[in-house]
PDB file of C-alpha atoms in Angstrom:
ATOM      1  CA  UNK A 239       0.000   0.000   0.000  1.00 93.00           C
ATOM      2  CA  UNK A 240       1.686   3.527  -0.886  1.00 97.00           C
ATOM      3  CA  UNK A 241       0.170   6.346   1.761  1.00 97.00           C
ATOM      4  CA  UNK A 242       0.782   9.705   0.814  1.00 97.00           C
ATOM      5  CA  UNK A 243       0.577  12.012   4.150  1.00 97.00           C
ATOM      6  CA  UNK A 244       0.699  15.796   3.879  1.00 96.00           C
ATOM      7  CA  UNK A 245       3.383  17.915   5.693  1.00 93.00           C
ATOM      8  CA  UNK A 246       7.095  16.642   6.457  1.00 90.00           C
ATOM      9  CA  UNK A 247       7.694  18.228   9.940  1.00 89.00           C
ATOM     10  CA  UNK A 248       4.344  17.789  11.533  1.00 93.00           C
ATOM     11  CA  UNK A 249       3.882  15.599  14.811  1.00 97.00           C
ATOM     12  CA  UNK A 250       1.396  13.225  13.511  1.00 97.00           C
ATOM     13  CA  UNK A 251       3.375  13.138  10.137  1.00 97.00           C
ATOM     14  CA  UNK A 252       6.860  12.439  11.919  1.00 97.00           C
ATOM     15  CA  UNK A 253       5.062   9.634  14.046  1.00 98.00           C
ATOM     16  CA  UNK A 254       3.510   8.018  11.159  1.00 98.00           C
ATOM     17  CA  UNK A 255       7.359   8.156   9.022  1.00 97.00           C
ATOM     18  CA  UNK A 256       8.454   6.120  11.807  1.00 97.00           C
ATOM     19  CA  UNK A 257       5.815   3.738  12.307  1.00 97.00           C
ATOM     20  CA  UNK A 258       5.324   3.280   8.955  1.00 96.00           C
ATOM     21  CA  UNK A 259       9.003   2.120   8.469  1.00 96.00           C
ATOM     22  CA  UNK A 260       8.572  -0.668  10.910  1.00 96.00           C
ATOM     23  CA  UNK A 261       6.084  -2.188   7.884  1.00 94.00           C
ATOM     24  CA  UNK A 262       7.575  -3.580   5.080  1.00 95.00           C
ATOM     25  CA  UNK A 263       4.037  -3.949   3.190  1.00 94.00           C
ATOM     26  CA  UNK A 264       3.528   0.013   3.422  1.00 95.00           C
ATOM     27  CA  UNK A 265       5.262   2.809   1.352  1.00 96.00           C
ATOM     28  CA  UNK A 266       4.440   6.161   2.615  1.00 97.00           C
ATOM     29  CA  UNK A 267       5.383   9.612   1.046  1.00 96.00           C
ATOM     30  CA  UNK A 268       5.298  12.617   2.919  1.00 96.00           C
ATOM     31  CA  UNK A 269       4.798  15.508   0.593  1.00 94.00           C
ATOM     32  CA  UNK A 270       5.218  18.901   2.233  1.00 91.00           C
ATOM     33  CA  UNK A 271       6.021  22.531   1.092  1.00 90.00           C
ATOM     34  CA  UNK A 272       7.486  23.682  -1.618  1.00 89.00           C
ATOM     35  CA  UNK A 273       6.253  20.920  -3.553  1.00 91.00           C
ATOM     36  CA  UNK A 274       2.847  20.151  -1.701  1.00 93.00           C
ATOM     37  CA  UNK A 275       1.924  23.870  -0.341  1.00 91.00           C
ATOM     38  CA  UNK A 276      -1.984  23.914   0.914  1.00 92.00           C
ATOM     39  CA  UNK A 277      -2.060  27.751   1.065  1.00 89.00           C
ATOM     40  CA  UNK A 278      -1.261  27.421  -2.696  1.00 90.00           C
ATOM     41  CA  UNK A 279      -3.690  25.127  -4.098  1.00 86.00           C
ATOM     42  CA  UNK A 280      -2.897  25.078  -7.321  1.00 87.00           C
ATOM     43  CA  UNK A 281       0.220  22.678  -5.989  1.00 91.00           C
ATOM     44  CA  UNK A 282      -2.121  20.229  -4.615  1.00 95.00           C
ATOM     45  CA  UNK A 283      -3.698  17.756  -7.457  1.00 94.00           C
ATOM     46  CA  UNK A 284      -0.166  17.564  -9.477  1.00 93.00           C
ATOM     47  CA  UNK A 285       1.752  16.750  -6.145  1.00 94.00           C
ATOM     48  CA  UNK A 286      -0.309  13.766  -5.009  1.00 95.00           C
ATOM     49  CA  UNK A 287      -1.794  12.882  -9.163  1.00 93.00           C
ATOM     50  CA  UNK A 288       2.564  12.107  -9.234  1.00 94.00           C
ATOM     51  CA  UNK A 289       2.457  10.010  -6.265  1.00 95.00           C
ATOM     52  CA  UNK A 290      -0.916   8.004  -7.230  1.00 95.00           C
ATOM     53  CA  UNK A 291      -1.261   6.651  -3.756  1.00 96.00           C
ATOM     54  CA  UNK A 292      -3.520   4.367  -2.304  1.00 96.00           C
ATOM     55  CA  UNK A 293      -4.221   6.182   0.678  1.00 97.00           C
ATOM     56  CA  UNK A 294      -3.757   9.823   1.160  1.00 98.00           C
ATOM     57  CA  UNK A 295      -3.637  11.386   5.200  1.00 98.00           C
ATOM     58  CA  UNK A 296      -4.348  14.913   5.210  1.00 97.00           C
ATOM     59  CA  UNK A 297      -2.039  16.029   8.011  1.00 97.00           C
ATOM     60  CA  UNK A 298      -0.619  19.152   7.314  1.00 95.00           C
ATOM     61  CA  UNK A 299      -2.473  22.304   9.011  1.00 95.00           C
ATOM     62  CA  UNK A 300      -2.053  25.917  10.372  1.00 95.00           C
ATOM     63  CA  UNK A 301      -2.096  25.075  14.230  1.00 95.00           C
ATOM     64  CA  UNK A 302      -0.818  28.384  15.777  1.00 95.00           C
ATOM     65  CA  UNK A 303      -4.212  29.003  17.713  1.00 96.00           C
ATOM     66  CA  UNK A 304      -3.354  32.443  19.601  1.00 96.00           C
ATOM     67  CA  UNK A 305      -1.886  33.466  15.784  1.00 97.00           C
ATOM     68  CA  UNK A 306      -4.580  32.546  14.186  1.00 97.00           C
ATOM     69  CA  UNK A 307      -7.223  35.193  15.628  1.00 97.00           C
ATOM     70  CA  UNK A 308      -4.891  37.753  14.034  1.00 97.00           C
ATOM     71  CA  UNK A 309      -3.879  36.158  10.631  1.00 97.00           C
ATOM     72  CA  UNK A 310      -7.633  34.275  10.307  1.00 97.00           C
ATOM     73  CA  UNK A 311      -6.954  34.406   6.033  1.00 97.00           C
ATOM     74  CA  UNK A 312      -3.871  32.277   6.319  1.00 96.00           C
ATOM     75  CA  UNK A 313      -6.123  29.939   8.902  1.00 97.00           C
ATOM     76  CA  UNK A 314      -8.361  29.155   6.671  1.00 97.00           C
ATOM     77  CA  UNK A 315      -6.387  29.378   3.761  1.00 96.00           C
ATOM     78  CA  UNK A 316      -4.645  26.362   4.896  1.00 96.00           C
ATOM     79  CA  UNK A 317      -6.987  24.106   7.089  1.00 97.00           C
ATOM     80  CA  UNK A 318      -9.812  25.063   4.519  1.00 97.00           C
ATOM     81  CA  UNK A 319      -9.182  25.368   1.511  1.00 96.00           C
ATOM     82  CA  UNK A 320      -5.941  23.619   1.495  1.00 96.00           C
ATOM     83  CA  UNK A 321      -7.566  20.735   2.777  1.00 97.00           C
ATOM     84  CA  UNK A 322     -10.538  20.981   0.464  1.00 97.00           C
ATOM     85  CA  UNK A 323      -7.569  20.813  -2.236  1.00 96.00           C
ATOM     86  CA  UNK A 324      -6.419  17.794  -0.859  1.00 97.00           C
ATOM     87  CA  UNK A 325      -9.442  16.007  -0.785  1.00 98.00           C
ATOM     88  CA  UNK A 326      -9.967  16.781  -4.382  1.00 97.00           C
ATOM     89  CA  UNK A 327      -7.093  15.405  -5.653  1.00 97.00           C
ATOM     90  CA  UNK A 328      -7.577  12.273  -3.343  1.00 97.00           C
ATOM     91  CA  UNK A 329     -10.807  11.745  -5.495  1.00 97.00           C
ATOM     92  CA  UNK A 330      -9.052  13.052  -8.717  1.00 96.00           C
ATOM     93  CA  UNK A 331      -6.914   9.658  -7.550  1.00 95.00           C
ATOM     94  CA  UNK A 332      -9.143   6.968  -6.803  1.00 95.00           C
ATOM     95  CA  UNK A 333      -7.696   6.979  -2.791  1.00 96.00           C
ATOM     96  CA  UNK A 334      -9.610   7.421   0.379  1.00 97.00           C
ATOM     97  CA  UNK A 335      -8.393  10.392   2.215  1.00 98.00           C
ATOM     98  CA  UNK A 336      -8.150  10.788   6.147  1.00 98.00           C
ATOM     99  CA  UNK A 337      -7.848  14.122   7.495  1.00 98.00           C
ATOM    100  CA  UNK A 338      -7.092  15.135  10.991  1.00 98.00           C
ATOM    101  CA  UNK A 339      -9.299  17.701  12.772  1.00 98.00           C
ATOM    102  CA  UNK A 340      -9.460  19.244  16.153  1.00 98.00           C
ATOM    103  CA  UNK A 341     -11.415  19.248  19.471  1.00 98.00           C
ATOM    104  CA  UNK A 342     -11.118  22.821  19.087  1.00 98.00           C
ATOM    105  CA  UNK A 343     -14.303  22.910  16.985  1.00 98.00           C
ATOM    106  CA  UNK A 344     -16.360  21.917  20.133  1.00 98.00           C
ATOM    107  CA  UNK A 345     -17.341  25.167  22.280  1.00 97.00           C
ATOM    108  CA  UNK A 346     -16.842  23.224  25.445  1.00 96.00           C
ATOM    109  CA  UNK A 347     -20.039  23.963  27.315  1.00 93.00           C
ATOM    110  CA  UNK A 348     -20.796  20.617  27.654  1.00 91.00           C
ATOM    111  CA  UNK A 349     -20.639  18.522  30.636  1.00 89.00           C
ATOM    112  CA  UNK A 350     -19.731  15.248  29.388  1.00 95.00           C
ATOM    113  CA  UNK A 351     -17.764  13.968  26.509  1.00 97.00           C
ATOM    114  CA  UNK A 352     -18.315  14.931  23.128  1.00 98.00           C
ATOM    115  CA  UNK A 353     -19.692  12.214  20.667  1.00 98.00           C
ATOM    116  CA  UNK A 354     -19.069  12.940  16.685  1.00 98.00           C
ATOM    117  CA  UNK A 355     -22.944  13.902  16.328  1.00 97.00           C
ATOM    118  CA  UNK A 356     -22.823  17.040  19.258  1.00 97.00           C
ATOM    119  CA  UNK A 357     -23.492  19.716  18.127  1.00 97.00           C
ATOM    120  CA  UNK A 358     -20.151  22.094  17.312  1.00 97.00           C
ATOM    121  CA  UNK A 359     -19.601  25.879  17.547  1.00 97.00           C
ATOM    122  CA  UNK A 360     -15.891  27.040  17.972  1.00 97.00           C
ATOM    123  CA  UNK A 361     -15.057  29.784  19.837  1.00 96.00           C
ATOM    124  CA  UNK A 362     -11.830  30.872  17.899  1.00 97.00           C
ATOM    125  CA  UNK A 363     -10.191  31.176  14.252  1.00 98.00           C
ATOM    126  CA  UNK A 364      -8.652  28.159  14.375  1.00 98.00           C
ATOM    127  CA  UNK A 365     -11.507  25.793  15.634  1.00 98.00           C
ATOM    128  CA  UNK A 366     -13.882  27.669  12.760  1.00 98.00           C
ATOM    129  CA  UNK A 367     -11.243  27.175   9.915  1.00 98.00           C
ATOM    130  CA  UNK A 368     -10.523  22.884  11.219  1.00 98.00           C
ATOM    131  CA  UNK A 369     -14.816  22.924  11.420  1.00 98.00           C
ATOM    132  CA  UNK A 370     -14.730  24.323   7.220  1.00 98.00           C
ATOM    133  CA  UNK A 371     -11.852  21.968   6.996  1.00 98.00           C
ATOM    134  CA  UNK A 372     -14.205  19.285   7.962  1.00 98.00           C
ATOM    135  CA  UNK A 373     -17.054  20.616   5.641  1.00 98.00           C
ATOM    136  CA  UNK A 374     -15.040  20.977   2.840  1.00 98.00           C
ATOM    137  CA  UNK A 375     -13.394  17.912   3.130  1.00 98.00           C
ATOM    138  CA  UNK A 376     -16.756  15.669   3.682  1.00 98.00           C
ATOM    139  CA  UNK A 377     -17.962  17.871   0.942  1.00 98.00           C
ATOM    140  CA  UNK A 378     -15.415  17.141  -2.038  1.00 98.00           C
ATOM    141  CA  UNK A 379     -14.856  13.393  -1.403  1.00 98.00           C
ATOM    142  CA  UNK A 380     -17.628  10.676  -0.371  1.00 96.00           C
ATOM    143  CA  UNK A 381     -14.309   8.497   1.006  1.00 96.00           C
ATOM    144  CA  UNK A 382     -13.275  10.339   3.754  1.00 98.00           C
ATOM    145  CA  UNK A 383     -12.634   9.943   7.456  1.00 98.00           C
ATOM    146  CA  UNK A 384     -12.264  12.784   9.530  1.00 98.00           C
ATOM    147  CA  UNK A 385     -10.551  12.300  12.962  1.00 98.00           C
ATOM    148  CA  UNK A 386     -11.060  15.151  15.339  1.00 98.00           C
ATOM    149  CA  UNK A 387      -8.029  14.271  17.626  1.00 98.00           C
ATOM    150  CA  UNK A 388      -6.360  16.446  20.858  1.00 98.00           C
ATOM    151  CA  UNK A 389      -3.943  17.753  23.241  1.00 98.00           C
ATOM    152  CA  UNK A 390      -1.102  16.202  20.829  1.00 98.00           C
ATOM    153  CA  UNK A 391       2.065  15.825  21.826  1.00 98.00           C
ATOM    154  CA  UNK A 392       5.374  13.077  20.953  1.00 98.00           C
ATOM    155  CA  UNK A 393       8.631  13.339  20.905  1.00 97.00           C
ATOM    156  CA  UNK A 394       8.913  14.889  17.735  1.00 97.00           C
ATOM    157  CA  UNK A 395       8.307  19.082  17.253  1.00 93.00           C
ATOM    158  CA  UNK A 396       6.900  21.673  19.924  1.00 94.00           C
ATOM    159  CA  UNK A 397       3.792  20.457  22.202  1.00 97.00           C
ATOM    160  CA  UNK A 398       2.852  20.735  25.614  1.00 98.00           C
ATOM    161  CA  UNK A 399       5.427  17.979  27.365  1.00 98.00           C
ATOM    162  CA  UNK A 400       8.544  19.294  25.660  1.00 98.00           C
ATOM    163  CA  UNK A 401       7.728  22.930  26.500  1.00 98.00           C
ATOM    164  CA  UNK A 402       7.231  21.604  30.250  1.00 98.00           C
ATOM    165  CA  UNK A 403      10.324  19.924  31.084  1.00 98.00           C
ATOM    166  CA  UNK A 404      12.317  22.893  29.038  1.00 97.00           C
ATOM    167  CA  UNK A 405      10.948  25.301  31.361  1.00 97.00           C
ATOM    168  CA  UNK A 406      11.147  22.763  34.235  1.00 97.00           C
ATOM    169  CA  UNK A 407      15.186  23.133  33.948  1.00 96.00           C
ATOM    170  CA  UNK A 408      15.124  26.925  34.752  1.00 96.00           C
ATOM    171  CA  UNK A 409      11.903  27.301  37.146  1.00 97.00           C
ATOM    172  CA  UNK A 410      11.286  25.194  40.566  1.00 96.00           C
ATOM    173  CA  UNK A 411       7.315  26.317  40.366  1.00 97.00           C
ATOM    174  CA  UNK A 412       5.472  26.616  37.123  1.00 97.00           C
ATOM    175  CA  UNK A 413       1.561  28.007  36.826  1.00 97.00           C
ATOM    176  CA  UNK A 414      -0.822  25.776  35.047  1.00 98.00           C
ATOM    177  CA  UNK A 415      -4.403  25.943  33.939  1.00 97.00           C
ATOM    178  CA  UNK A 416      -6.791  23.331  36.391  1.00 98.00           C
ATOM    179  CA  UNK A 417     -10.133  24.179  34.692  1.00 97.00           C
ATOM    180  CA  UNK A 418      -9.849  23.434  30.929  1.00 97.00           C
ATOM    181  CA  UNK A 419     -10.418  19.399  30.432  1.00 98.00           C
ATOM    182  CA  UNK A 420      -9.110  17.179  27.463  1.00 98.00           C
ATOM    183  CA  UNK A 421      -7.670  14.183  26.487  1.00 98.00           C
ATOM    184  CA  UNK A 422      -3.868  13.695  26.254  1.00 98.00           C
ATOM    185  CA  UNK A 423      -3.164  12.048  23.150  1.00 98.00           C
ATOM    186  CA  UNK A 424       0.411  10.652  21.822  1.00 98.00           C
ATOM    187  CA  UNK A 425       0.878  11.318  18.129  1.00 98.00           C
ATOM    188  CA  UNK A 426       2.729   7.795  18.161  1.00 98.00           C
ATOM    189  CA  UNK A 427      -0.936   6.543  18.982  1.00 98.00           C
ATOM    190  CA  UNK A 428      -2.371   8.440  16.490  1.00 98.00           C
ATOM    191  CA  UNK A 429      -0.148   7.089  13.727  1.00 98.00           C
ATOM    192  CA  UNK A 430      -1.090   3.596  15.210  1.00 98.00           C
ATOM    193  CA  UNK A 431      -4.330   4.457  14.535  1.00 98.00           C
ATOM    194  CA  UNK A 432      -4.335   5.559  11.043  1.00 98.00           C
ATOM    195  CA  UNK A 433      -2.624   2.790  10.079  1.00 97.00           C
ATOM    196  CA  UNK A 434      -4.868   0.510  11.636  1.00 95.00           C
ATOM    197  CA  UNK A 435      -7.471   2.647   9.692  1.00 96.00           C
ATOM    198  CA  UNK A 436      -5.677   2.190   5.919  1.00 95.00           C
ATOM    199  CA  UNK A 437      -5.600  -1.442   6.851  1.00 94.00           C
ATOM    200  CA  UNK A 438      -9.171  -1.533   7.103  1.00 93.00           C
ATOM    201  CA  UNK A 439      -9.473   0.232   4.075  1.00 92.00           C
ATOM    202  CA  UNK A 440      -7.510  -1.856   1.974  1.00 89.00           C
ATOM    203  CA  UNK A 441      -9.001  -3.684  -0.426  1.00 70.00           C
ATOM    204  CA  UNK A 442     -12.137  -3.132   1.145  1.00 75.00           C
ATOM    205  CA  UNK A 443     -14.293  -1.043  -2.234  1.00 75.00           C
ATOM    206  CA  UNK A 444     -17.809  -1.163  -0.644  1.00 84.00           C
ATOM    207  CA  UNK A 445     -16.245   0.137   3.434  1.00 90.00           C
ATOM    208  CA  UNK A 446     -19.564   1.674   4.435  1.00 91.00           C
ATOM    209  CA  UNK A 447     -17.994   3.504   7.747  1.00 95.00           C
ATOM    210  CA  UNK A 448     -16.863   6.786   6.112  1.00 97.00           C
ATOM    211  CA  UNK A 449     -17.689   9.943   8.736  1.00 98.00           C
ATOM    212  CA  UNK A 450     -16.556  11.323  11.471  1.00 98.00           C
ATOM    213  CA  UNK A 451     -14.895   9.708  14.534  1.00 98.00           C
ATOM    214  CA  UNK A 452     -12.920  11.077  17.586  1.00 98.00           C
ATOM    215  CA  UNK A 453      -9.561   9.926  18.005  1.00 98.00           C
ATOM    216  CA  UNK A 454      -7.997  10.543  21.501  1.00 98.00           C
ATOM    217  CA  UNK A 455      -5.581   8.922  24.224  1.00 98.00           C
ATOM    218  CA  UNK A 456      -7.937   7.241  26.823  1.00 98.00           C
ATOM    219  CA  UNK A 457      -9.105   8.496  29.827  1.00 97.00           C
ATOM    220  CA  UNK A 458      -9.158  12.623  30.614  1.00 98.00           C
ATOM    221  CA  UNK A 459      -7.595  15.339  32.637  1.00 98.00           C
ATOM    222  CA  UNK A 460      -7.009  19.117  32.836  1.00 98.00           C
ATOM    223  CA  UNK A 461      -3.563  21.178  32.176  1.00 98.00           C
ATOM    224  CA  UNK A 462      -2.449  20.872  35.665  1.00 98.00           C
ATOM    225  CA  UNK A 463      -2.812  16.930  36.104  1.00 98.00           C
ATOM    226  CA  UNK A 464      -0.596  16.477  32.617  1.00 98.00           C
ATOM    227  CA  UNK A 465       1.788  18.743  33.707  1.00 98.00           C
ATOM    228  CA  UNK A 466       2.042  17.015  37.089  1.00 98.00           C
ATOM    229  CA  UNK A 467       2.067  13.598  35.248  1.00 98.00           C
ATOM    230  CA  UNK A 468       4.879  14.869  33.095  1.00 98.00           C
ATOM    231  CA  UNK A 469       7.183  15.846  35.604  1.00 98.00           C
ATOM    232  CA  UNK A 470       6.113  12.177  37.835  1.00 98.00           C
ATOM    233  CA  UNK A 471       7.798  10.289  34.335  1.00 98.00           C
ATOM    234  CA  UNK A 472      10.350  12.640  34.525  1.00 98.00           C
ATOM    235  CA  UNK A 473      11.452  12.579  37.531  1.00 97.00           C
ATOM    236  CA  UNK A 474      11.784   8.442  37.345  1.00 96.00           C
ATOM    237  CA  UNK A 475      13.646   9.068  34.126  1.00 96.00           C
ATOM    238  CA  UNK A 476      15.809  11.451  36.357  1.00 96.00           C
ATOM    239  CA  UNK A 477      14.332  14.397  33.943  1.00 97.00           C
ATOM    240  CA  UNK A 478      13.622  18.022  35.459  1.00 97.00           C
ATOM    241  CA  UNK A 479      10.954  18.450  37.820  1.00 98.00           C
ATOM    242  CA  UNK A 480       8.808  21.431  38.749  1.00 98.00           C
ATOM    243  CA  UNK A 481       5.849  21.977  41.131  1.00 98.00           C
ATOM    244  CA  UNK A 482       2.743  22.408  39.691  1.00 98.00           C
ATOM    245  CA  UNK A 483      -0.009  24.989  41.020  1.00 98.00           C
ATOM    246  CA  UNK A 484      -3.261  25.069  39.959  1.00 98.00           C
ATOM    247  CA  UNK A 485      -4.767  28.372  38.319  1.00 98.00           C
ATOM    248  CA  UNK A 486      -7.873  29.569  36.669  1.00 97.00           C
ATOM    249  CA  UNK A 487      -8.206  29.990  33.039  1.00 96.00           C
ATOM    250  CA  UNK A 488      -9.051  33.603  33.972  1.00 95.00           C
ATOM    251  CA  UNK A 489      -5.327  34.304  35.819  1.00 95.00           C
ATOM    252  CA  UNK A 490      -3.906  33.215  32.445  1.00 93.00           C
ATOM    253  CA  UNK A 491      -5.442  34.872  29.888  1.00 91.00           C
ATOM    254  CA  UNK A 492      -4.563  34.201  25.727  1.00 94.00           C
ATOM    255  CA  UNK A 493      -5.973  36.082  22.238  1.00 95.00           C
ATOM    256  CA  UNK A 494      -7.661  32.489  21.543  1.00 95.00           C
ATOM    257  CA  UNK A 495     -10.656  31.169  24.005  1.00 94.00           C
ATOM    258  CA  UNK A 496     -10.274  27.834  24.138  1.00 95.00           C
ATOM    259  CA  UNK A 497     -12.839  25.664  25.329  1.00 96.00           C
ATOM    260  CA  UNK A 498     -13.245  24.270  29.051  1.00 96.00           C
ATOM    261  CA  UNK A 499     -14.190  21.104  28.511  1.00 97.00           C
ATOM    262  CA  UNK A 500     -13.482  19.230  25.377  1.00 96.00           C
ATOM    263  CA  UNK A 501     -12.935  15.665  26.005  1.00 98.00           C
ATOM    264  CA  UNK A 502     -14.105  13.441  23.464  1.00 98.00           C
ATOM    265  CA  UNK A 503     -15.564   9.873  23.291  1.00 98.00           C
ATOM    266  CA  UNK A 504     -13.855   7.619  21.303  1.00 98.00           C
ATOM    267  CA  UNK A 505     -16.404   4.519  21.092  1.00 98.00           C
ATOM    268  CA  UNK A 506     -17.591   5.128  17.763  1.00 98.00           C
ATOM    269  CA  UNK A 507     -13.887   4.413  16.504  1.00 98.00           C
ATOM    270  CA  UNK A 508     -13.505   1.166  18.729  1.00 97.00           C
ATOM    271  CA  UNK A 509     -16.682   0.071  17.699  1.00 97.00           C
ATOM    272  CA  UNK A 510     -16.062   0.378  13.792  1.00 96.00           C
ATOM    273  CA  UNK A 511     -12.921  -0.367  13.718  1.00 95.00           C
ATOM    274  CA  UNK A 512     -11.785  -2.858  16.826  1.00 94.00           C
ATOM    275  CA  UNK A 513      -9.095  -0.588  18.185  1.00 93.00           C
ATOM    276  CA  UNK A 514      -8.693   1.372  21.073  1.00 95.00           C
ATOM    277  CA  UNK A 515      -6.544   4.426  22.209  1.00 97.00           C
ATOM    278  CA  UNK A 516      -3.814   3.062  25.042  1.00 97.00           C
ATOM    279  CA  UNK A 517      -4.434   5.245  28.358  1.00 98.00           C
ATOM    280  CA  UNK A 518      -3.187   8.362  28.619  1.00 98.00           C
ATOM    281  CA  UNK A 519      -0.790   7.858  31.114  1.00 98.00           C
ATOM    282  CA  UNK A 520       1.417   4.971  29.885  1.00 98.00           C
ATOM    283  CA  UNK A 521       1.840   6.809  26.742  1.00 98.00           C
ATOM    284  CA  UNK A 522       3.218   9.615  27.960  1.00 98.00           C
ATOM    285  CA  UNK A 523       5.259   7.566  30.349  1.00 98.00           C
ATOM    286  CA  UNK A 524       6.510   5.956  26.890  1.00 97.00           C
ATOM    287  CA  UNK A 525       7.336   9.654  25.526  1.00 98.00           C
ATOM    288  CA  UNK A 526       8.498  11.588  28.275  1.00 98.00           C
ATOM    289  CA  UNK A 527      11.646   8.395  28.816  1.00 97.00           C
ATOM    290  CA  UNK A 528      12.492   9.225  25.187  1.00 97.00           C
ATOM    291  CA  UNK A 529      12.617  12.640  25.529  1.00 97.00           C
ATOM    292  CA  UNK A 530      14.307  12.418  29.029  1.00 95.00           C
ATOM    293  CA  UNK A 531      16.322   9.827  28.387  1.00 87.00           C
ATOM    294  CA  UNK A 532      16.725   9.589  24.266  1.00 77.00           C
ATOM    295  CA  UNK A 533      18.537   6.263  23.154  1.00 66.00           C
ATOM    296  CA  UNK A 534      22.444   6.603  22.340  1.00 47.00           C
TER     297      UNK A 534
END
């Protein structure tokens, strides 16, 4: 099977390079800027029309939330139309495409966890250009799974655990948000799970399961429990350490609102297609030893 993923740099991309080289039976291409640009479209369909792949993971996105309520054209330039563009050319190609979204397009009001069919409403740029994303994609191509996934972090780029132990080196106490909820999720799981998803695929012409599904590490906490449960793996790893105390969203204000609760369910995704997300925890125990303690 030949995957073609968008982006070269990206977390999820990164993750799914190395994963993917641990399987003989896959070839995957990632395709990223200048040759595959999304905020130029016109790059799109004669990048991955080259490739012809089987498979085609739309992974590349604008992600700088706080930026993104100040440049909201480049936004949406990328996470809409770019991955409209995608889409198209996945059709143009004969080959599914899977496209990663955000729990940033929930408003966060709710109580429990989100299933695929709540209602949305975004409260920022970013979540409103990943919700057109969605529309466009689901819109230009009948074969598509969209996989609203959050709180990603790996070994690989900048994300929430790397930024805490770097500051952990310099600062003994470090502020952190108690009242916005989520799920941790590894980008190492997420390329798991995409795989797992293309193998499903494969082969399979009349796969009536195209849609939306939430894709996120098991199990839920808020800012202040993951930063606590970074600096626990740390310090067995022998990693910095820093104490953790709890603050309001309000003490820490940011251009973006993001949204206070925005943990999602993931059954939908076990139930179609037999796989579940490992616990939050022992993945990040898993990422925080290679960061801490990277392999000579």
């Amino acid at each position: 099977m030949k995957i073609l993923v968008t982006g070269r740099e990206g977390q999820v991309v990164q993750s799914l390079i190395e994963k993917a080289a641990l399987r003989p039976d896959l070839q995957l291409v990632a395709m990223g800027r200048p040759d595959l640009d999304l905020a130029r479209p016109e790059t799109v369909l004669a990048a991955i029309s080259e490739v012809q792949p089987d498979l085609v993971v739309s992974a590349a996105a604008y992600t700088a939330v706080d930026q993104a309520e100040d440049e909201p054209e480049a936004a949406f330039a990328v996470n809409a139309a770019g991955a409209h563009a995608v889409a198209e050319a996945a059709r143009a190609c004969g080959a599914p495409v899977i496209h990663l979204s955000t729990d940033y397009v929930f408003a966060g009001d709710s109580g429990k966890a989100y299933v695929e069919s709540d209602p949305v409403g975004p409260k920022g740029v970013y979540g409103r250009s990943k919700l057109e994303g969605e529309r466009l994609v689901a819109e230009a191509h009948p074969e598509h799974i969209i996989l609203r996934t959050a709180w990603v972090y790996s070994p690989f780029g900048k994300n929430f655990v790397k930024t805490m132990l770097r500051v952990a080196e310099t600062r003994e106490r470090l502020s952190v948000v108690s009242d916005q909820w989520g799920n941790p999720t590894s980008a190492l799981d997420i390329a798991d799970a995409v795989l797992r998803v293309a193998d499903h695929l494969a082969g399979k012409a009349d796969f009536a399961g195209y849609g939306i599904y939430h894709l996120a590490g098991t199990g839920d906490t808020n800012w202040s429990g993951f930063a606590r449960g970074i600096f626990a793996e740390s310090a067995r790893n022998g990693g910095p350490v820093a104490e953790v105390i709890d603050i309001a969203t309000s003490q820490y204000p940011t251009k973006a609102v993001r949204p206070a609760n925005s943990r999602l369910s993931t059954e939908k995704f076990r139930k179609t297609f037999g796989w579940s997300m490992p616990e939050w925890q022992a993945s990040l125990r898993d990422v925080v030893k290679r960061i801490v303690s990277p392999a000579v």
